[in-house]
mmCIF file of C-alpha atoms in Angstrom:
data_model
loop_
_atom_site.group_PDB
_atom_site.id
_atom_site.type_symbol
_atom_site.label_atom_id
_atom_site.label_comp_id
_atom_site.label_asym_id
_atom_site.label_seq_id
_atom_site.Cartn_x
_atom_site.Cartn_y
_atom_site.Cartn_z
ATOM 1 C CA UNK A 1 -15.684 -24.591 -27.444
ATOM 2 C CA UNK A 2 -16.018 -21.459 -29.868
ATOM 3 C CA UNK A 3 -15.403 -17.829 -28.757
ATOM 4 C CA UNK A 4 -17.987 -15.990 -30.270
ATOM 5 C CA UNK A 5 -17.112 -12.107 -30.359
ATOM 6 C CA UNK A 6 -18.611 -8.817 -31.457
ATOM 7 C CA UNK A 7 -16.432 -6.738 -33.525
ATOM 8 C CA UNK A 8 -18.356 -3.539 -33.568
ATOM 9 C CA UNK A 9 -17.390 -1.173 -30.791
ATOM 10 C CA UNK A 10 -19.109 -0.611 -27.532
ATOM 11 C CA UNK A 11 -22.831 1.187 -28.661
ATOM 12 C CA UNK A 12 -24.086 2.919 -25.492
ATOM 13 C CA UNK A 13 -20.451 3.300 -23.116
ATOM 14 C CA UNK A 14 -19.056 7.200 -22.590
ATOM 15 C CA UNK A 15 -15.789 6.507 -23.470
ATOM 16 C CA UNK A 16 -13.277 6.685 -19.991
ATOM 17 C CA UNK A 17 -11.999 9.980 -19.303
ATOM 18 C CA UNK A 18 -8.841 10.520 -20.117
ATOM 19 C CA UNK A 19 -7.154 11.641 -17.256
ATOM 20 C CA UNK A 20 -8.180 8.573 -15.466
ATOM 21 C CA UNK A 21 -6.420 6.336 -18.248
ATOM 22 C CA UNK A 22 -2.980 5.276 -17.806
ATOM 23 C CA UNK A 23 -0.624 7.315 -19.636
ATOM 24 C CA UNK A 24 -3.384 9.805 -20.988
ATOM 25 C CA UNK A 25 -3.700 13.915 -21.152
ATOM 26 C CA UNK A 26 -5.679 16.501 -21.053
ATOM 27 C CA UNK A 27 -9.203 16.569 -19.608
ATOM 28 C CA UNK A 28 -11.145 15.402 -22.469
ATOM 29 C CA UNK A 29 -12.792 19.193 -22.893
ATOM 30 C CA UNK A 30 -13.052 20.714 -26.167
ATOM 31 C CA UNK A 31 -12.541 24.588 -25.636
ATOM 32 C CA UNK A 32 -12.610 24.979 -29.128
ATOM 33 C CA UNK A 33 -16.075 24.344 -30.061
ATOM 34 C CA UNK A 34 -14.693 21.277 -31.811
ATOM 35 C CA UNK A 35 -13.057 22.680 -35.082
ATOM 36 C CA UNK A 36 -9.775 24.386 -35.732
ATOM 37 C CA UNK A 37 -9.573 27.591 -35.115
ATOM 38 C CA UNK A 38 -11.923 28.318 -32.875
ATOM 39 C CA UNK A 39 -15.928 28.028 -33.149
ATOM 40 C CA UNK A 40 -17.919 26.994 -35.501
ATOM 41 C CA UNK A 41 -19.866 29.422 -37.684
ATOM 42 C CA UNK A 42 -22.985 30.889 -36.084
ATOM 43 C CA UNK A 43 -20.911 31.246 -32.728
ATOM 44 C CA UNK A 44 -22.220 28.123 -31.491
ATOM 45 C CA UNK A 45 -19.705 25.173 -30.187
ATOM 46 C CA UNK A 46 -19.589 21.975 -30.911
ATOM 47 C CA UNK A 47 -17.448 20.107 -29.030
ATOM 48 C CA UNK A 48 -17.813 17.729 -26.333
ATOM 49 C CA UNK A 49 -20.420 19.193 -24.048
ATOM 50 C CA UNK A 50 -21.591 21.749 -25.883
ATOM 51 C CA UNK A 51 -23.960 20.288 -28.229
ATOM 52 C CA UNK A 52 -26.912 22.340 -26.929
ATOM 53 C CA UNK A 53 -24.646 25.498 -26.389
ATOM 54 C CA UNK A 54 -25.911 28.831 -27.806
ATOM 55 C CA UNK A 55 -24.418 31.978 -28.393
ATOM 56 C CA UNK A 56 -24.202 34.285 -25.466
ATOM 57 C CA UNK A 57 -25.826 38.057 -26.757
ATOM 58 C CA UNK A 58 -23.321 40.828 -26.936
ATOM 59 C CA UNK A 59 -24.052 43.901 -27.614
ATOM 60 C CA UNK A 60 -20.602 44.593 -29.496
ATOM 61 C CA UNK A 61 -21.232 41.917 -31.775
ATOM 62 C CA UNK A 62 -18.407 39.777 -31.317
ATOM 63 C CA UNK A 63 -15.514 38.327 -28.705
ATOM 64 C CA UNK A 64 -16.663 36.889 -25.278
ATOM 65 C CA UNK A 65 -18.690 38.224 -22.467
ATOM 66 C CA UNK A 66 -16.585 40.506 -20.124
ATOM 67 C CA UNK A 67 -17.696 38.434 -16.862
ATOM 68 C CA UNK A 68 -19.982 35.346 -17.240
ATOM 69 C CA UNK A 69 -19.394 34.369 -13.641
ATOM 70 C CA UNK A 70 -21.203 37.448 -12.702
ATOM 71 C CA UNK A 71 -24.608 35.253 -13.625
ATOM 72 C CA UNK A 72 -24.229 33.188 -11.422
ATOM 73 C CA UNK A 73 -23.726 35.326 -8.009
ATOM 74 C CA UNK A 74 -19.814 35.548 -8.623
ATOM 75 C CA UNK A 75 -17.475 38.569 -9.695
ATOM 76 C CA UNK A 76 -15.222 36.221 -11.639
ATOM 77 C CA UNK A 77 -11.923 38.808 -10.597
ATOM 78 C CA UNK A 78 -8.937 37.072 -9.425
ATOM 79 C CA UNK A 79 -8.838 38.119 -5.593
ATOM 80 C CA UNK A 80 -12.164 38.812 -5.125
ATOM 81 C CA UNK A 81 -15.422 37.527 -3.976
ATOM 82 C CA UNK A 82 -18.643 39.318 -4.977
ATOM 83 C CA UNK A 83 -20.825 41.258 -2.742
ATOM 84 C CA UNK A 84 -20.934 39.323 0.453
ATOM 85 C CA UNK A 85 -25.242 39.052 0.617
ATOM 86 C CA UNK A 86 -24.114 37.302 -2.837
ATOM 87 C CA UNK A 87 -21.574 34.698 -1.472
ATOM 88 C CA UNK A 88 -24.390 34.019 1.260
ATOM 89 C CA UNK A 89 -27.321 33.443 -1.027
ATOM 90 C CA UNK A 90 -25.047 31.114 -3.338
ATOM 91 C CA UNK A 91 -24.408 29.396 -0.288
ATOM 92 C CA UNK A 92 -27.924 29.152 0.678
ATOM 93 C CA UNK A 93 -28.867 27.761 -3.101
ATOM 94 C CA UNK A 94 -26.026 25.194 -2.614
ATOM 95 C CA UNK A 95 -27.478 23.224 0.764
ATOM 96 C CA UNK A 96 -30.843 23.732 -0.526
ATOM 97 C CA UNK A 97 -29.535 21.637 -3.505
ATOM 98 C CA UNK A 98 -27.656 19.039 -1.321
ATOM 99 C CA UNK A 99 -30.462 18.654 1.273
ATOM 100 C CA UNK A 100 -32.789 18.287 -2.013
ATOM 101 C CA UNK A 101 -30.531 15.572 -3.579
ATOM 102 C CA UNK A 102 -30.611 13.610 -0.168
ATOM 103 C CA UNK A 103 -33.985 13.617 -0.186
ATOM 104 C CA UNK A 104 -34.564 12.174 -3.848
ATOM 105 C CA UNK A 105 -31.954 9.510 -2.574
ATOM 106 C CA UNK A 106 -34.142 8.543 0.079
ATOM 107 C CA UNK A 107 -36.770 8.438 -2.370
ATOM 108 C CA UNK A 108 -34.908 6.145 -4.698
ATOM 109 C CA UNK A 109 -35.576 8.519 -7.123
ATOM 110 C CA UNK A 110 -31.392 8.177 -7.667
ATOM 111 C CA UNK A 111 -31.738 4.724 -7.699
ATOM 112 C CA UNK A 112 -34.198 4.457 -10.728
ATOM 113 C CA UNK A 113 -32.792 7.210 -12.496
ATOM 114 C CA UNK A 114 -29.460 5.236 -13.261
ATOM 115 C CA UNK A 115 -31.475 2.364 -14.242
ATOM 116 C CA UNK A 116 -32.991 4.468 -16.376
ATOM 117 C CA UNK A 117 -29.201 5.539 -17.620
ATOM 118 C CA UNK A 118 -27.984 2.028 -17.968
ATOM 119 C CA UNK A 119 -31.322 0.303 -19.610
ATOM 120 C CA UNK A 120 -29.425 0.551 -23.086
ATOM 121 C CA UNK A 121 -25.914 -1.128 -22.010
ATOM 122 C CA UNK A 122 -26.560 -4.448 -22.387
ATOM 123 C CA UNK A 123 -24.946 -6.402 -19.451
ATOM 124 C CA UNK A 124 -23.767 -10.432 -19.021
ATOM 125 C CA UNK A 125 -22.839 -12.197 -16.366
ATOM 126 C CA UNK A 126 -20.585 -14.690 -16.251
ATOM 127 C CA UNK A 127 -20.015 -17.838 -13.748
ATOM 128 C CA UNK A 128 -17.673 -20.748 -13.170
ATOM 129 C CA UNK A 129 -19.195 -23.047 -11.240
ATOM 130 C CA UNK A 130 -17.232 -26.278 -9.498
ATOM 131 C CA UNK A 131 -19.284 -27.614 -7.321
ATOM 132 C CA UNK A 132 -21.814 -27.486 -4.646
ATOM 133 C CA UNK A 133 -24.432 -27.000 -6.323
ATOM 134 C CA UNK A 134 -27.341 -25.860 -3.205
ATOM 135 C CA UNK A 135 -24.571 -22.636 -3.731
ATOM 136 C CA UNK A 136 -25.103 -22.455 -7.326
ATOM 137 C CA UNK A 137 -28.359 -23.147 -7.337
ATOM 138 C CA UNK A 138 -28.952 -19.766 -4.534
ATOM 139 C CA UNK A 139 -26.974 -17.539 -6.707
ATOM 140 C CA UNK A 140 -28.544 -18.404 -10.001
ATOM 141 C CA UNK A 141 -31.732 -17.550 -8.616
ATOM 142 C CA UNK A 142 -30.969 -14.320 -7.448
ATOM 143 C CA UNK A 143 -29.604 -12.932 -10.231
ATOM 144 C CA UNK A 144 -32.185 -14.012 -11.951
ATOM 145 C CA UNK A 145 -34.486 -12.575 -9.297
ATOM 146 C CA UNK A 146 -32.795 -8.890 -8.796
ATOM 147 C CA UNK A 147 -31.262 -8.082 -12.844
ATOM 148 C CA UNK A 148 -32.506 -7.999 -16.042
ATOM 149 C CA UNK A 149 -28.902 -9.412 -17.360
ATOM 150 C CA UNK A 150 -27.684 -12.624 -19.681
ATOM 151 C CA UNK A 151 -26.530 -15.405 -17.259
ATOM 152 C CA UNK A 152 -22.976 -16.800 -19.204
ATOM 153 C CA UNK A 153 -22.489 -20.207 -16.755
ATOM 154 C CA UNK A 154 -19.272 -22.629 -17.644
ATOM 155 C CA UNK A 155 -19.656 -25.817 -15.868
ATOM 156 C CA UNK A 156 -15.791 -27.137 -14.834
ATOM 157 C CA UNK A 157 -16.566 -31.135 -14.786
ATOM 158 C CA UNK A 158 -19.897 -31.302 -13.118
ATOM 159 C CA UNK A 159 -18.672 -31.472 -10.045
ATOM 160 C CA UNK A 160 -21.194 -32.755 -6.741
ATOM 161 C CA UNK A 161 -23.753 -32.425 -9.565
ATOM 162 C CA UNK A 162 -23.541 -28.882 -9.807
ATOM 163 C CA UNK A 163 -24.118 -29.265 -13.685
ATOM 164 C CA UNK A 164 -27.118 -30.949 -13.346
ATOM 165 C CA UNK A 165 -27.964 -27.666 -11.104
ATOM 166 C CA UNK A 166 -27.134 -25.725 -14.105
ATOM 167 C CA UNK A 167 -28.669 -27.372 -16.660
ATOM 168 C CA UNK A 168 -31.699 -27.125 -14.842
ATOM 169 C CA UNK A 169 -31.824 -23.207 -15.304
ATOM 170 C CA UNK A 170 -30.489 -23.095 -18.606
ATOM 171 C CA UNK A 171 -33.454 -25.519 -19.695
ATOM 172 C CA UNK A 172 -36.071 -22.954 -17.665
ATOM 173 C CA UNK A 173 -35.417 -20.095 -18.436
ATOM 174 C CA UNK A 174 -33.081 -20.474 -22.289
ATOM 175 C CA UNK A 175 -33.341 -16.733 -22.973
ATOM 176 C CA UNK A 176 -31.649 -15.545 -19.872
ATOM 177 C CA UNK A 177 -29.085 -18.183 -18.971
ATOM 178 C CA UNK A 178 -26.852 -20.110 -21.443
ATOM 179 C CA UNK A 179 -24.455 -22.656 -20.208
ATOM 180 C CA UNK A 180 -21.241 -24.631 -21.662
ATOM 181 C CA UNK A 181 -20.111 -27.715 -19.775
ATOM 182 C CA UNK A 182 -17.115 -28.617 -20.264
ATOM 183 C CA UNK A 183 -15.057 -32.298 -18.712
ATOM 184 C CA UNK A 184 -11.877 -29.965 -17.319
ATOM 185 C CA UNK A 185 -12.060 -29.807 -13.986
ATOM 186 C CA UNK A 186 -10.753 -26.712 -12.111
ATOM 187 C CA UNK A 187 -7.128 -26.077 -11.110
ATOM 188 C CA UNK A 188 -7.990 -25.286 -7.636
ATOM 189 C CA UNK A 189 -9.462 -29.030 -7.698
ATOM 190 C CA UNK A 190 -5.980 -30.605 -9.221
ATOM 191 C CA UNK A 191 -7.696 -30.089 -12.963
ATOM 192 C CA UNK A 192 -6.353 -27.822 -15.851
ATOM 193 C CA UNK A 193 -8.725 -25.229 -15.751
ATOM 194 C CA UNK A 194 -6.855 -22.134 -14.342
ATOM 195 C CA UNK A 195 -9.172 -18.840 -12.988
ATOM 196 C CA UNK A 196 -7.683 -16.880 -16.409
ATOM 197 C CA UNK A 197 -8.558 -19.530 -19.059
ATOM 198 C CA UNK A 198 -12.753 -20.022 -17.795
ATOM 199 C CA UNK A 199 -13.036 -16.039 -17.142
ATOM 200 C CA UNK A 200 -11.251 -15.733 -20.835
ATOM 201 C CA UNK A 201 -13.767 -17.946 -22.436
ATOM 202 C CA UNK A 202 -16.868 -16.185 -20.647
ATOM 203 C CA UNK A 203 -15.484 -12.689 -22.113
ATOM 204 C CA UNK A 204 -15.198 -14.285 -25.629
ATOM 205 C CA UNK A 205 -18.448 -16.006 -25.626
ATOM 206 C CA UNK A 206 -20.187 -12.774 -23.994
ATOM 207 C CA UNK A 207 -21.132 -10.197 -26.669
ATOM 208 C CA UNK A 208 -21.982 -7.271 -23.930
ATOM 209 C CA UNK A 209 -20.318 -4.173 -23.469
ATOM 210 C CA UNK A 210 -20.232 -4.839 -19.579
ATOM 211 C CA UNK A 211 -19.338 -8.462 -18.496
ATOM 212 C CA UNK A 212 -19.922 -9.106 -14.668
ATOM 213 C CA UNK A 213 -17.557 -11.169 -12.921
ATOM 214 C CA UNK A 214 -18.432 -12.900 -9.859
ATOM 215 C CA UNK A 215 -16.929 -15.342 -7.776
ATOM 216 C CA UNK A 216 -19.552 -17.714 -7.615
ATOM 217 C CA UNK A 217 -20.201 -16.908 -3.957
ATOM 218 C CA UNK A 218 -22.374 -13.836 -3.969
ATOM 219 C CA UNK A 219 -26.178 -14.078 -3.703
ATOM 220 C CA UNK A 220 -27.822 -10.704 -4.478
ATOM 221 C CA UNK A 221 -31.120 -9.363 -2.159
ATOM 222 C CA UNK A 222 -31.609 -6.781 -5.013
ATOM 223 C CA UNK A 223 -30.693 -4.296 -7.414
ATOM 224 C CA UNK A 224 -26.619 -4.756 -6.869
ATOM 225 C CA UNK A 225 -25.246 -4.487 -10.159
ATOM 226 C CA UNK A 226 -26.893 -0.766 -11.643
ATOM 227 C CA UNK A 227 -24.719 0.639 -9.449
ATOM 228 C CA UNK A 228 -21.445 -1.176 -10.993
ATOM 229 C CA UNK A 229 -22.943 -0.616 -14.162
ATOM 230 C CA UNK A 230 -23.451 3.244 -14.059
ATOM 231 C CA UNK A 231 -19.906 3.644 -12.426
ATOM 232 C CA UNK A 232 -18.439 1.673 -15.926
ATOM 233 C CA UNK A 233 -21.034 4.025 -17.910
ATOM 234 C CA UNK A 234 -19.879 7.156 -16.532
ATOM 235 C CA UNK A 235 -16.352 6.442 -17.293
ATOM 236 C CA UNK A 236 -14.741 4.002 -14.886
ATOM 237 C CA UNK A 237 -13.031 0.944 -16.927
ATOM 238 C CA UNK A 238 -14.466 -1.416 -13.464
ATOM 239 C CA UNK A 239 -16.276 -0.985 -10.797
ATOM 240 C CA UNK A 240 -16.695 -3.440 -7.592
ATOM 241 C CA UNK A 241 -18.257 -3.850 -4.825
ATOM 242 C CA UNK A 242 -15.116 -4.088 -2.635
ATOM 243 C CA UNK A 243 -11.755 -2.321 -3.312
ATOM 244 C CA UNK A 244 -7.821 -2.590 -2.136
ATOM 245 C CA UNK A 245 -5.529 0.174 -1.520
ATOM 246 C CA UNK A 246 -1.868 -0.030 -3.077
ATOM 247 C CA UNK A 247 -0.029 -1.836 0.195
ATOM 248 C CA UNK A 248 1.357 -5.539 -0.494
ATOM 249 C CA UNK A 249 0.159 -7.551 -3.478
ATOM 250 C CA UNK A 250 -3.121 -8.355 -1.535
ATOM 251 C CA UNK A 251 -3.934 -4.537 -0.041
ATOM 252 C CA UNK A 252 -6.087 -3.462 2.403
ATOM 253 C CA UNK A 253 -9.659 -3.033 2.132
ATOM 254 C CA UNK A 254 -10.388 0.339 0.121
ATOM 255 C CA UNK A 255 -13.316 2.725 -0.882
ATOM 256 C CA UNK A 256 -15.801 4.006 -1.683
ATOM 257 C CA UNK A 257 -13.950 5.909 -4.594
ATOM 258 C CA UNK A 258 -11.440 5.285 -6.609
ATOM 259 C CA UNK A 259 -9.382 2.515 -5.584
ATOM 260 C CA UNK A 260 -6.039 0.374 -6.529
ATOM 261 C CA UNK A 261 -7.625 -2.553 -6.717
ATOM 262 C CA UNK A 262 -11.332 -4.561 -6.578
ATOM 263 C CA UNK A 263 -12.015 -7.631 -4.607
ATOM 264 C CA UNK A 264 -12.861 -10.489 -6.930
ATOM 265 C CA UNK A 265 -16.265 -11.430 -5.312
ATOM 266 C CA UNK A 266 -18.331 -9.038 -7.823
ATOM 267 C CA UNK A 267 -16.882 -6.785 -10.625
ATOM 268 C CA UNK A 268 -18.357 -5.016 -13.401
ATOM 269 C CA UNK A 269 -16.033 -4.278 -16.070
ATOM 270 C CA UNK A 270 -16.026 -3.140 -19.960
ATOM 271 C CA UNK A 271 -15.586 -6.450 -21.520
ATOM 272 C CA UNK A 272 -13.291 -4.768 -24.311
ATOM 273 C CA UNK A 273 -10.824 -3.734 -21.979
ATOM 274 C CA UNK A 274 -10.659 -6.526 -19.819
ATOM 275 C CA UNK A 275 -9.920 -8.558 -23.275
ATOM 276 C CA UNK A 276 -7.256 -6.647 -24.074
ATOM 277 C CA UNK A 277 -5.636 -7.186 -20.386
ATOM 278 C CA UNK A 278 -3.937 -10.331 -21.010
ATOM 279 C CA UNK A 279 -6.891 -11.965 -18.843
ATOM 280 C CA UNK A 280 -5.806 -15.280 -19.553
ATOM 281 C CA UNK A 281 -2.512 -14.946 -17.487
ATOM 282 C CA UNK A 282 -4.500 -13.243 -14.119
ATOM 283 C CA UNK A 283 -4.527 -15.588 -11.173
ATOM 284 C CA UNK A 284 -7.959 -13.984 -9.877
ATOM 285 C CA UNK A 285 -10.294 -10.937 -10.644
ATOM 286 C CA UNK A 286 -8.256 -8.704 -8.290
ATOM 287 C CA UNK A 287 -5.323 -9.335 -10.453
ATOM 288 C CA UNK A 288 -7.217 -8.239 -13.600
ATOM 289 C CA UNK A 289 -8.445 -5.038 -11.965
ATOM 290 C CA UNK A 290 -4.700 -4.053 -11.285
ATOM 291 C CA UNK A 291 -3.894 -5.082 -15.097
ATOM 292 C CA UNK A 292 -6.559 -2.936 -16.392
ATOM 293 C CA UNK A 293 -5.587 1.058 -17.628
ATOM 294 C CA UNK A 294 -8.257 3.131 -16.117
ATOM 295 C CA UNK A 295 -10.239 4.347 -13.285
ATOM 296 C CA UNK A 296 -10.966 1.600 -10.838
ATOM 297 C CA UNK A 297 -14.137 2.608 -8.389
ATOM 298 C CA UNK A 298 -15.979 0.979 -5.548
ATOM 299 C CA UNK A 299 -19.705 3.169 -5.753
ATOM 300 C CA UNK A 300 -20.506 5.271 -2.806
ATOM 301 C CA UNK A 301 -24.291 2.971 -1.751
ATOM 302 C CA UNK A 302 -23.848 -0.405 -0.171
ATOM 303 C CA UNK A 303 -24.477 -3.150 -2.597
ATOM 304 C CA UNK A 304 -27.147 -5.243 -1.648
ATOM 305 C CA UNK A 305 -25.737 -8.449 -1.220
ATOM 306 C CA UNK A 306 -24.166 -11.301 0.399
ATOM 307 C CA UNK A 307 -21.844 -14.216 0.489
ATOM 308 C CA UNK A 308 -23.459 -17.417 0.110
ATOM 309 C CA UNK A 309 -24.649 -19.169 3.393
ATOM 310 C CA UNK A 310 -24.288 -15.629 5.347
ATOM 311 C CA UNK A 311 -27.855 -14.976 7.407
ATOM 312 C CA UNK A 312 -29.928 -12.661 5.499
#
């Protein structure tokens, strides 16, 4: 088997924030406007954040406004608060705002708008399958069913006839599922195959910037991986659907937030890093997450989906 690999860098990713990277600084704000010494000429910055920043009027001429916060509602002195009617209407503006984004959730006006977001990542999933193939055969179709993303399916020995299963799909549908089958069988099954050598292969042979890994046990009812996939967009290294806290080498169940740890059953992860986490030597997904340096986060919605054989 070849590893096929891109060599150009991620295209559509924000990069993770550095305070959420092992061993980094700083907060990844430029409060320079991006070139020594200060601004750039014009008075308008152009650092991180600031590409549509203008320069605030003055009526000196130069240096920085004497109290910006006063704009918005705030007196911006150490100590003190603003007039109180102030504090109040801020307030006011504030659970407006919250009560407004609650409703837009209920909308799903959220829900399309990181789809939106995460249209240009491009996505793959990958899949070991080893046997029983009426389980293979669910979860192919619903991926296929609730995503848009490249199906990456390594066949360990065709075991029960699972191949056959895959082979199937691969011949229906050749532009969104490719499949290698291979005559290893699986360790777990007394083969040679370990967990770290099939998942290493799938990351080499993927050529996405986020590579899904799933357990082979999940069957989505819909839309469960744009939330993974805006969590690794927004700066998050992986994101899963369950997540461990930092107790015992297994941990207790974790999240939503940032967590230790992410249960192995469905992962979204920036395939870059997780090539670069030794993934050949992990035992399981949950040991990758803990090998990986950044922010590990289970998203705040429930995922919709379930394990295999579980009553809709």
């Amino acid at each position: 088997m070849s590893a096929v690999t891109d060599d150009g860098p991620p295209g559509h990713l924000r990069p993770p924030t550095p305070q959420d990277v092992a061993g980094g600084t700083g907060t990844g704000r430029d409060t320079t406007g991006g070139a020594p010494g200060g601004p750039a000429p014009g008075g308008t910055a152009t650092g991180v954040g600031t590409a549509r920043a203008r320069p605030a009027p003055d009526e000196t001429g130069s240096g920085a406004r004497a109290n910006p916060a006063a704009e918005f509602g705030f007196s911006g002195d150490p100590g003190q608060h603003g007039v109180p009617a102030d504090d109040m209407l801020h307030a006011q503006r504030t659970w407006d705002a919250s009560l407004a984004t609650n409703r837009l959730d209920d909308l799903g006006v959220t829900a399309e708008r990181r789809r939106v977001e995460t249209a240009p990542v491009s996505t793959g999933v990958g899949l070991v399958v080893d046997g029983d193939p009426g389980r293979v055969r669910e979860v192919l179709r619903s991926f296929l069913d609730h995503t848009d993303a490249r199906l990456l399916v390594l066949d360990l020995g065709d075991v029960d006839g699972a191949g056959a299963v895959v082979r199937e799909f691969a011949g229906r549908e050749p532009e969104r599922v490719t499949a290698w089958h291979v005559a290893e069988l699986p360790a777990w099954r007394g083969g040679t195959a370990t967990w770290g050598m099939c998942r290493g292969k799938l990351l080499q042979l993927d050529t996405s910037e986020v590579h899904v890994v799933t357990d082979g046990t999940v069957v989505l009812e819909g839309d469960a991986l744009t939330p993974l996939v805006a969590a690794v967009h927004g700066g998050a290294v992986a994101a899963g659907r369950t997540g461990l806290d930092r107790d015992g080498e297994e941990g207790r169940p974790a999240g939503p937030g940032k967590v230790a740890a992410l249960g192995g059953e469905l992962m979204a992860v920036r395939r870059a890093a997780a090539l670069g986490a030794g993934v050949e030597e992990a035992r399981d997904a949950t040991e990758l997450s803990r090998a990986l340096r950044g922010a590990l986060v289970v998203p705040e919605d429930r995922l919709p989906a379930r394990r295999a054989g579980e009553p809709r």
